Tab-separated table of C-alpha atoms and ligand atoms in Angstrom:
chain	number	residue	atom	x	y	z
A	1385	MET	CA	63.485	-7.050	250.862
A	1386	ALA	CA	67.014	-8.486	250.931
A	1387	ASP	CA	67.592	-11.375	248.493
A	1388	GLU	CA	67.275	-14.660	250.380
A	1389	LEU	CA	70.448	-16.364	251.732
A	1390	LEU	CA	72.503	-17.835	248.994
A	1391	LEU	CA	74.692	-20.636	250.199
A	1392	LEU	CA	77.862	-20.873	248.174
A	1393	ASN	CA	79.846	-22.474	250.940
A	1394	PRO	CA	80.937	-25.979	250.045
A	1395	GLY	CA	78.087	-27.605	251.828
A	1396	PRO	CA	75.377	-27.717	252.982
A	1397	VAL	CA	74.195	-26.275	249.713
A	1398	PRO	CA	70.707	-25.064	248.987
A	1399	VAL	CA	67.928	-27.697	248.658
A	1400	THR	CA	64.893	-27.544	246.486
A	1401	ASP	CA	61.400	-26.999	247.914
A	1402	PRO	CA	60.284	-30.483	247.167
A	1403	VAL	CA	63.235	-31.775	249.150
A	1404	LEU	CA	62.430	-29.463	252.131
A	1405	GLU	CA	58.793	-30.493	251.946
A	1406	ALA	CA	59.624	-34.175	252.112
A	1407	MET	CA	61.129	-33.565	255.562
A	1408	ALA	CA	57.960	-32.379	256.848
A	1409	GLU	CA	55.836	-35.468	256.021
A	1410	PRO	CA	54.459	-37.403	259.062
A	1411	MET	CA	56.776	-39.942	260.624
A	1412	VAL	CA	56.658	-43.657	259.613
A	1413	SER	CA	58.527	-46.473	261.417
A	1414	HIS	CA	61.888	-47.315	259.840
A	1415	ARG	CA	60.708	-50.962	259.749
A	1416	SER	CA	57.667	-50.230	257.733
A	1417	THR	CA	57.064	-50.935	254.059
A	1418	ASP	CA	56.453	-47.167	253.661
A	1419	PHE	CA	60.063	-46.508	254.773
A	1420	GLU	CA	61.332	-49.453	252.580
A	1421	ALA	CA	59.861	-47.735	249.427
A	1422	VAL	CA	61.620	-44.392	250.596
A	1423	TYR	CA	64.901	-46.336	250.993
A	1424	GLU	CA	64.609	-48.018	247.631
A	1425	ARG	CA	63.853	-44.899	245.836
A	1426	ALA	CA	67.018	-43.327	247.378
A	1427	GLN	CA	69.042	-46.355	246.431
A	1428	ASN	CA	67.881	-46.357	243.017
A	1429	GLY	CA	68.833	-42.758	242.621
A	1430	LEU	CA	72.189	-43.321	244.294
A	1431	ASP	CA	72.949	-46.334	242.064
A	1432	TYR	CA	72.373	-43.890	239.129
A	1433	VAL	CA	74.771	-41.329	240.597
A	1434	PHE	CA	77.478	-43.756	241.594
A	1435	THR	CA	77.500	-45.676	238.370
A	1436	ARG	CA	76.460	-43.245	235.666
A	1437	SER	CA	78.420	-40.057	236.514
A	1438	THR	CA	79.904	-39.795	233.060
A	1439	LEU	CA	79.350	-37.517	230.135
A	1440	ASP	CA	77.729	-40.146	228.090
A	1441	GLY	CA	75.590	-41.552	230.930
A	1442	GLU	CA	76.954	-45.047	230.400
A	1443	SER	CA	77.347	-47.432	233.335
A	1444	THR	CA	80.764	-47.664	234.815
A	1445	SER	CA	80.213	-50.510	237.265
A	1446	ALA	CA	79.784	-54.290	236.616
A	1447	GLY	CA	77.947	-54.585	239.881
A	1448	GLY	CA	77.757	-53.232	243.468
A	1449	THR	CA	75.482	-51.948	246.109
A	1450	SER	CA	74.421	-48.440	247.122
A	1451	LEU	CA	73.622	-47.944	250.793
A	1452	LEU	CA	72.747	-45.116	253.072
A	1453	LEU	CA	74.378	-44.427	256.445
A	1454	ASN	CA	72.916	-42.530	259.367
A	1455	GLY	CA	75.982	-40.357	259.749
A	1456	THR	CA	78.044	-37.923	257.570
A	1457	ALA	CA	80.672	-39.063	255.200
A	1458	THR	CA	83.313	-39.227	257.840
A	1459	MET	CA	81.394	-42.126	259.249
A	1460	GLY	CA	81.513	-43.768	255.756
A	1461	MET	CA	85.206	-43.132	255.479
A	1462	GLU	CA	85.843	-44.789	258.847
A	1463	ALA	CA	83.407	-47.639	258.028
A	1464	ALA	CA	85.047	-48.397	254.710
A	1465	VAL	CA	88.553	-48.571	256.260
A	1466	ALA	CA	87.494	-50.386	259.422
A	1467	ASN	CA	85.719	-53.062	257.397
A	1468	LEU	CA	88.601	-53.631	255.027
A	1469	VAL	CA	91.718	-53.622	257.064
A	1470	GLY	CA	92.811	-54.524	260.680
A	1471	PRO	CA	96.056	-54.555	262.705
A	1472	GLY	CA	98.972	-55.872	260.690
A	1473	ASP	CA	97.559	-54.601	257.413
A	1474	GLU	CA	99.084	-51.754	255.384
A	1475	VAL	CA	97.254	-48.652	254.072
A	1476	VAL	CA	98.681	-46.117	251.807
A	1477	ALA	CA	96.769	-42.832	252.341
A	1478	LEU	CA	97.133	-39.902	249.951
A	1479	ALA	CA	96.933	-36.442	251.551
A	1480	ASN	CA	97.128	-33.030	249.975
A	1481	GLY	CA	94.508	-31.372	252.024
A	1482	LYS	CA	92.339	-31.505	255.048
A	1483	PHE	CA	90.130	-34.436	253.992
A	1484	GLY	CA	93.030	-36.523	252.666
A	1485	ARG	CA	94.837	-36.075	255.995
A	1486	ARG	CA	91.437	-37.007	257.740
A	1487	PHE	CA	91.468	-40.291	255.883
A	1488	SER	CA	95.023	-41.000	256.815
A	1489	ARG	CA	94.222	-40.233	260.606
A	1490	ILE	CA	91.214	-42.579	260.390
A	1491	ALA	CA	93.300	-45.339	258.873
A	1492	GLU	CA	95.963	-44.904	261.551
A	1493	ARG	CA	93.390	-46.148	264.183
A	1494	TYR	CA	92.947	-49.623	262.375
A	1495	ALA	CA	96.131	-50.421	260.474
A	1496	THR	CA	99.680	-49.453	259.571
A	1497	VAL	CA	99.690	-46.268	257.491
A	1498	ARG	CA	102.055	-44.781	255.005
A	1499	THR	CA	100.935	-41.387	254.138
A	1500	VAL	CA	101.896	-39.888	250.785
A	1501	GLU	CA	101.710	-36.227	251.323
A	1502	ALA	CA	101.861	-33.127	249.117
A	1503	GLU	CA	101.464	-29.502	250.221
A	1504	TRP	CA	97.872	-28.488	250.481
A	1505	GLY	CA	96.762	-27.234	247.070
A	1506	GLN	CA	99.518	-29.086	245.225
A	1507	SER	CA	99.480	-32.198	243.059
A	1508	PHE	CA	100.744	-35.615	244.297
A	1509	ASP	CA	104.028	-36.783	242.947
A	1510	LEU	CA	102.810	-40.046	241.216
A	1511	ASP	CA	106.358	-41.450	241.358
A	1512	ALA	CA	106.032	-41.069	245.169
A	1513	VAL	CA	102.732	-42.802	244.986
A	1514	ARG	CA	104.241	-45.557	242.802
A	1515	GLU	CA	106.942	-46.124	245.277
A	1516	ALA	CA	104.542	-46.286	248.274
A	1517	ILE	CA	102.128	-48.885	246.985
A	1518	THR	CA	103.803	-52.110	246.949
A	1519	VAL	CA	102.792	-55.818	247.202
A	1520	ASP	CA	102.305	-55.352	250.933
A	1521	THR	CA	99.814	-52.753	250.501
A	1522	ASP	CA	96.146	-53.830	251.445
A	1523	LEU	CA	94.340	-50.633	250.984
A	1524	VAL	CA	94.876	-47.268	249.284
A	1525	THR	CA	92.639	-44.253	250.310
A	1526	MET	CA	92.327	-40.883	248.585
A	1527	VAL	CA	89.979	-37.925	248.159
A	1528	HIS	CA	88.808	-37.288	244.551
A	1529	ASN	CA	87.867	-33.590	244.963
A	1530	GLU	CA	89.826	-31.992	247.884
A	1531	THR	CA	87.277	-29.534	249.232
A	1532	SER	CA	89.867	-27.591	251.285
A	1533	THR	CA	91.875	-26.572	248.300
A	1534	GLY	CA	89.787	-26.842	245.223
A	1535	LEU	CA	91.787	-29.565	243.599
A	1536	LEU	CA	90.702	-32.475	241.572
A	1537	ASN	CA	92.985	-35.404	242.366
A	1538	PRO	CA	93.950	-38.061	239.838
A	1539	VAL	CA	91.913	-41.003	240.965
A	1540	ALA	CA	92.337	-42.872	237.671
A	1541	ALA	CA	96.126	-42.907	237.874
A	1542	VAL	CA	96.190	-44.004	241.552
A	1543	GLY	CA	93.501	-46.645	241.091
A	1544	GLU	CA	95.584	-48.152	238.315
A	1545	LEU	CA	98.532	-48.438	240.695
A	1546	ALA	CA	96.340	-49.849	243.504
A	1547	ALA	CA	95.019	-52.439	241.025
A	1548	ALA	CA	98.455	-53.416	239.843
A	1549	HIS	CA	99.324	-54.323	243.353
A	1550	ASP	CA	95.938	-55.918	244.293
A	1551	ALA	CA	95.284	-53.313	246.871
A	1552	ARG	CA	91.686	-52.254	247.617
A	1553	PHE	CA	90.887	-48.725	246.725
A	1554	VAL	CA	88.575	-46.450	248.710
A	1555	VAL	CA	87.706	-42.999	247.264
A	1556	ASP	CA	86.052	-40.093	248.955
A	1557	GLY	CA	83.924	-38.638	246.247
A	1558	VAL	CA	82.148	-36.358	248.663
A	1559	THR	CA	82.426	-33.133	246.596
A	1560	SER	CA	82.526	-34.763	243.089
A	1561	LEU	CA	79.789	-37.422	243.143
A	1562	GLY	CA	76.643	-35.825	241.780
A	1563	GLY	CA	78.524	-32.904	240.188
A	1564	ASP	CA	81.433	-34.266	238.160
A	1565	GLU	CA	82.589	-37.390	236.415
A	1566	PHE	CA	83.148	-40.507	238.547
A	1567	ARG	CA	84.054	-43.911	237.036
A	1568	ILE	CA	83.842	-46.861	239.325
A	1569	ASP	CA	85.403	-49.728	237.418
A	1570	ASP	CA	87.646	-47.730	235.033
A	1571	TRP	CA	89.156	-46.160	238.089
A	1572	HIS	CA	89.353	-49.547	239.985
A	1573	VAL	CA	87.297	-47.996	242.853
A	1574	ASP	CA	86.214	-50.597	245.339
A	1575	VAL	CA	84.311	-48.388	247.685
A	1576	ALA	CA	83.067	-44.729	246.969
A	1577	ILE	CA	81.615	-42.578	249.656
A	1578	THR	CA	79.628	-39.384	249.419
A	1579	ASP	CA	77.788	-36.928	251.665
A	1580	ALA	CA	74.145	-35.821	251.377
A	1581	GLN	CA	74.671	-32.053	251.659
A	1582	LYS	CA	77.219	-31.630	248.778
A	1583	ALA	CA	76.515	-32.170	245.103
A	1584	LEU	CA	73.533	-34.370	245.834
A	1585	ALA	CA	71.910	-31.341	247.195
A	1586	ALA	CA	70.196	-33.002	250.082
A	1587	PRO	CA	70.194	-31.910	253.749
A	1588	PRO	CA	73.049	-32.699	255.996
A	1589	GLY	CA	73.178	-35.698	258.452
A	1590	ILE	CA	73.488	-38.727	256.297
A	1591	SER	CA	75.801	-40.105	253.631
A	1592	ALA	CA	75.946	-42.765	250.979
A	1593	MET	CA	78.354	-45.351	250.014
A	1594	TYR	CA	78.840	-47.715	246.890
A	1595	VAL	CA	80.366	-51.124	247.714
A	1596	SER	CA	81.453	-52.765	244.562
A	1597	ASP	CA	80.787	-56.534	244.335
A	1598	ARG	CA	84.518	-57.085	244.063
A	1599	VAL	CA	85.023	-56.300	247.717
A	1600	ALA	CA	81.651	-57.136	249.274
A	1601	SER	CA	82.832	-60.632	250.406
A	1602	GLU	CA	86.064	-59.159	251.851
A	1603	LEU	CA	84.334	-56.980	254.447
A	1604	ASP	CA	84.806	-57.950	257.966
A	1605	GLY	CA	82.354	-56.126	260.181
A	1606	SER	CA	83.414	-57.691	263.270
A	1607	ARG	CA	86.480	-55.512	263.629
A	1608	ALA	CA	84.739	-52.327	262.811
A	1609	PRO	CA	82.833	-50.117	265.133
A	1610	PHE	CA	79.545	-51.776	265.987
A	1611	TYR	CA	77.470	-48.997	264.383
A	1612	ALA	CA	79.565	-49.045	261.239
A	1613	ASP	CA	79.526	-52.909	260.552
A	1614	LEU	CA	79.219	-52.928	256.818
A	1615	GLU	CA	78.241	-56.565	256.612
A	1616	ARG	CA	75.137	-55.720	258.545
A	1617	HIS	CA	74.503	-52.544	256.540
A	1618	LEU	CA	74.795	-54.463	253.282
A	1619	ALA	CA	72.552	-57.288	254.497
A	1620	LYS	CA	69.935	-54.689	255.542
A	1621	ALA	CA	70.333	-52.560	252.441
A	1622	ASP	CA	69.081	-55.637	250.484
A	1623	ASP	CA	65.837	-55.232	252.384
A	1624	HIS	CA	65.835	-51.321	251.904
A	1625	GLN	CA	66.601	-50.760	255.629
A	1626	THR	CA	69.367	-49.684	257.878
A	1627	PRO	CA	70.469	-51.922	260.834
A	1628	PHE	CA	69.482	-49.248	263.327
A	1629	THR	CA	66.873	-46.543	263.393
A	1630	SER	CA	66.938	-44.450	260.203
A	1631	ALA	CA	66.862	-40.679	260.081
A	1632	VAL	CA	63.463	-40.998	258.407
A	1633	PRO	CA	63.107	-37.257	257.255
A	1634	LEU	CA	66.558	-37.190	255.909
A	1635	PHE	CA	66.129	-40.321	253.913
A	1636	ARG	CA	62.900	-38.949	252.357
A	1637	ALA	CA	64.738	-35.813	251.507
A	1638	MET	CA	67.535	-37.766	249.967
A	1639	ALA	CA	65.035	-39.859	247.768
A	1640	VAL	CA	63.706	-36.700	246.386
A	1641	ALA	CA	67.068	-35.057	245.811
A	1642	VAL	CA	68.391	-37.984	243.943
A	1643	GLU	CA	65.248	-38.308	241.845
A	1644	GLU	CA	65.795	-34.703	240.822
A	1645	ILE	CA	69.369	-35.638	239.686
A	1646	VAL	CA	67.987	-38.499	237.693
A	1647	ASP	CA	65.433	-36.070	236.032
A	1648	GLU	CA	68.313	-33.706	235.217
A	1649	GLY	CA	70.536	-36.467	234.013
A	1650	MET	CA	74.221	-36.722	235.037
A	1651	PRO	CA	75.628	-35.852	231.631
A	1652	THR	CA	73.649	-32.460	231.733
A	1653	ARG	CA	74.536	-31.917	235.438
A	1654	ILE	CA	78.224	-32.579	235.003
A	1655	ALA	CA	78.251	-30.122	232.015
A	1656	ARG	CA	76.381	-27.573	234.098
A	1657	HIS	CA	78.749	-27.913	237.114
A	1658	ARG	CA	81.786	-27.561	234.678
A	1659	ARG	CA	80.165	-24.425	233.171
A	1660	GLN	CA	79.488	-22.751	236.509
A	1661	ALA	CA	82.904	-23.654	237.881
A	1662	ALA	CA	84.481	-22.176	234.741
A	1663	ALA	CA	82.379	-19.022	235.246
A	1664	PHE	CA	83.560	-18.490	238.843
A	1665	ARG	CA	87.197	-19.124	237.641
A	1666	ALA	CA	86.975	-16.715	234.783
A	1667	ALA	CA	85.197	-14.137	236.955
A	1668	PHE	CA	87.916	-14.245	239.565
A	1669	ASP	CA	90.694	-14.229	236.939
A	1670	ALA	CA	89.080	-11.128	235.621
A	1671	MET	CA	89.155	-9.545	239.110
A	1672	GLY	CA	92.853	-10.069	238.988
A	1673	LEU	CA	92.811	-12.668	241.810
A	1674	GLU	CA	95.062	-15.749	242.036
A	1675	PRO	CA	93.809	-19.369	242.055
A	1676	PHE	CA	95.026	-21.138	245.192
A	1677	PRO	CA	95.495	-24.687	243.903
A	1678	ASP	CA	98.388	-25.376	241.736
A	1679	PRO	CA	97.669	-28.411	239.621
A	1680	ALA	CA	100.050	-30.254	237.402
A	1681	GLY	CA	99.938	-33.474	235.205
A	1682	PRO	CA	96.486	-35.418	235.628
A	1683	THR	CA	95.581	-33.214	238.624
A	1684	ALA	CA	93.156	-30.456	237.777
A	1685	ARG	CA	91.219	-27.406	239.308
A	1686	SER	CA	87.865	-28.651	240.808
A	1687	ASN	CA	84.577	-28.352	238.926
A	1688	THR	CA	82.693	-27.929	242.094
A	1689	VAL	CA	84.722	-25.860	244.502
A	1690	THR	CA	86.749	-22.860	243.586
A	1691	ALA	CA	89.459	-21.729	245.917
A	1692	ILE	CA	91.130	-18.359	245.566
A	1693	SER	CA	94.074	-16.770	247.258
A	1694	LEU	CA	93.085	-13.590	249.118
A	1695	PRO	CA	95.107	-10.750	248.104
A	1696	ASP	CA	97.913	-9.502	250.477
A	1697	ALA	CA	95.890	-6.425	251.177
A	1698	VAL	CA	93.038	-8.425	252.506
A	1699	ARG	CA	94.805	-11.102	254.471
A	1700	ASP	CA	95.314	-8.934	257.576
A	1701	ASN	CA	91.716	-7.660	257.183
A	1702	HIS	CA	89.996	-10.842	255.954
A	1703	THR	CA	87.204	-10.653	258.607
A	1704	ALA	CA	85.993	-7.498	257.044
A	1705	PHE	CA	85.921	-9.093	253.585
A	1706	PHE	CA	83.942	-12.107	254.849
A	1707	ASP	CA	81.637	-9.821	256.847
A	1708	ALA	CA	80.932	-7.711	253.585
A	1709	VAL	CA	79.960	-10.873	251.745
A	1710	ARG	CA	77.683	-12.093	254.584
A	1711	GLU	CA	76.018	-8.613	254.642
A	1712	ARG	CA	75.002	-9.318	251.110
A	1713	ASN	CA	73.289	-12.364	252.345
A	1714	VAL	CA	75.702	-14.733	250.550
A	1715	ALA	CA	77.527	-17.443	252.354
A	1716	ILE	CA	81.140	-18.432	251.150
A	1717	SER	CA	83.904	-20.242	253.167
A	1718	GLY	CA	87.335	-19.246	254.223
A	1719	GLY	CA	90.384	-21.496	254.449
A	1720	GLN	CA	90.535	-24.399	256.831
A	1721	ALA	CA	93.362	-25.111	259.266
A	1722	HIS	CA	96.553	-23.164	258.235
A	1723	LEU	CA	94.645	-21.776	255.187
A	1724	ALA	CA	92.378	-19.649	257.393
A	1725	GLY	CA	92.846	-15.988	256.351
A	1726	ARG	CA	94.817	-17.010	253.110
A	1727	ILE	CA	92.044	-18.121	250.850
A	1728	PHE	CA	88.325	-18.030	250.222
A	1729	ARG	CA	86.241	-20.836	248.588
A	1730	VAL	CA	83.134	-20.856	246.621
A	1731	SER	CA	80.965	-23.910	245.833
A	1732	ASN	CA	78.732	-24.437	242.783
A	1733	MET	CA	77.558	-27.902	243.955
A	1734	GLY	CA	73.955	-28.832	243.610
A	1735	ASN	CA	71.180	-27.101	241.697
A	1736	LEU	CA	72.627	-23.544	241.270
A	1737	SER	CA	71.217	-21.371	238.552
A	1738	GLY	CA	73.336	-19.169	236.304
A	1739	GLU	CA	71.767	-16.065	237.979
A	1740	GLN	CA	72.895	-17.352	241.417
A	1741	VAL	CA	76.458	-17.769	240.136
A	1742	LEU	CA	76.360	-14.185	238.947
A	1743	ARG	CA	74.931	-12.939	242.179
A	1744	GLY	CA	77.941	-14.668	243.951
A	1745	VAL	CA	80.280	-13.048	241.568
A	1746	ASN	CA	78.842	-9.576	242.262
A	1747	ALA	CA	78.649	-10.091	245.990
A	1748	ILE	CA	82.234	-11.106	246.181
A	1749	GLY	CA	83.438	-8.396	243.784
A	1750	GLU	CA	81.384	-5.646	245.684
A	1751	SER	CA	82.933	-6.913	248.951
A	1752	PHE	CA	86.488	-6.647	247.686
A	1753	ARG	CA	85.785	-3.069	246.659
A	1754	ASP	CA	84.319	-2.457	250.189
A	1755	VAL	CA	87.634	-3.479	251.613
A	1756	GLY	CA	89.770	-1.380	249.291
A	1757	VAL	CA	90.636	-3.949	246.454
A	1758	ASP	CA	89.816	-2.245	243.093
A	1759	VAL	CA	88.434	-5.208	241.129
A	1760	ASP	CA	86.951	-4.831	237.614
A	1761	LEU	CA	83.519	-6.173	238.384
A	1762	ASP	CA	82.133	-5.472	234.853
A	1763	ALA	CA	84.788	-7.627	233.397
A	1764	ALA	CA	84.318	-10.309	235.921
A	1765	VAL	CA	80.552	-10.488	235.210
A	1766	ASP	CA	81.233	-10.438	231.410
A	1767	ALA	CA	83.769	-13.317	231.780
A	1768	ALA	CA	81.249	-15.362	234.054
A	1769	GLU	CA	78.405	-14.772	231.519
A	1770	THR	CA	80.583	-15.867	228.647
A	1771	GLU	CA	81.307	-19.196	230.363
A	1772	LEU	CA	77.641	-19.655	231.402
A	1773	GLY	CA	76.622	-19.022	227.817
A	1774	SER	CA	74.254	-16.287	228.970
B	2592	PLP	N1	85.484	-35.493	252.577
B	2592	PLP	C1	85.408	-34.214	251.935
B	2592	PLP	C2	86.177	-34.162	250.808
B	2592	PLP	C3	84.541	-33.272	252.393
B	2592	PLP	O1	84.568	-32.138	251.684
B	2592	PLP	C4	83.797	-33.490	253.574
B	2592	PLP	C5	83.025	-32.392	254.106
B	2592	PLP	O2	83.230	-31.189	253.938
B	2592	PLP	C6	83.900	-34.707	254.140
B	2592	PLP	C7	84.754	-35.686	253.652
B	2592	PLP	C8	83.074	-35.139	255.357
B	2592	PLP	O3	82.748	-34.265	256.370
B	2592	PLP	P1	81.523	-34.553	257.260
B	2592	PLP	O4	81.499	-35.920	257.765
B	2592	PLP	O5	81.851	-33.466	258.390
B	2592	PLP	O6	80.232	-34.265	256.461
């Protein structure tokens, strides 16, 4: 029998059996104490992820609230912006990929936006960011781990600039939280957002947000979309409920998924993600492939999503390459927007084992051979095993 489908696309990622089983339990009312207990379990686990995503497991927040949203992280991004700024306010949005650009487009609906752009896959020029953030800036938005390019952006440096000008700082931690380091107060993050189906390894459909106590009183839900009024969400979160009907099975699955993260412990989980990303990077290097992102200064390659340039020989025939990977029952992703046909992306978010990483390396290496690229697969597997410590 063929190996089961291995999801190495950057979300949704594989979920464990207990997470799947949680979704099959009988329904309860979202206004019942049974549901409140589920919400509270999810909240406790999310508090842990949002505030203790460090290598020493120490708390990084003086206080804040984790809440769950009935919608994916794009809803959270919009909610954060819409509750913090309105007409006449100024937002500085950093964009060096699809999701940074999305943040900027969201902000344009609510306020005046100055976008600091870098080419997709390139580092931001911190001098340009420094110039853009002024005393008039009300809010700064950025993406920590740019999934579209596999780049880890310098949240700490930008947070310092935002704080120096008393601007609020909203960070998309969608593909870092639960897999890599994230420091709320040290990085001056006022609101952090993540999705269920990424490094939290829960099913897609809902998202989570951390609202630091620093900004809770500044939220103005009356100017946000009715469904995304964070004042109402925060008030309800205190009662372990959502303002509107909750996606009960997804909340249950989230509760189990974050409890599994607590069991593993963030320090161990971060180290594992770093090892596995290093294994993918080393394997692709050994295959003679070129990384797509081009980090500099405090910017780095991602520890959760690896983006690799497709060799010239494959670009014109990239469908055959992706088909060959799919035939091996492995799911990876291509490039988004103008990067379609230029790159491929592999995720190591969630609960992957070392064997699954090696299966991905083998499937990708064999698929390159299928389309005529002569990669050294033995060297790639050796390199990956060395990084995995296996
Ligand atoms: N931000 C980043 C960095 C992402 O990778 C994603 C999803 O891939 C999102 C935000 C949110 O996307 P969605 O709302 O479609 O889940």
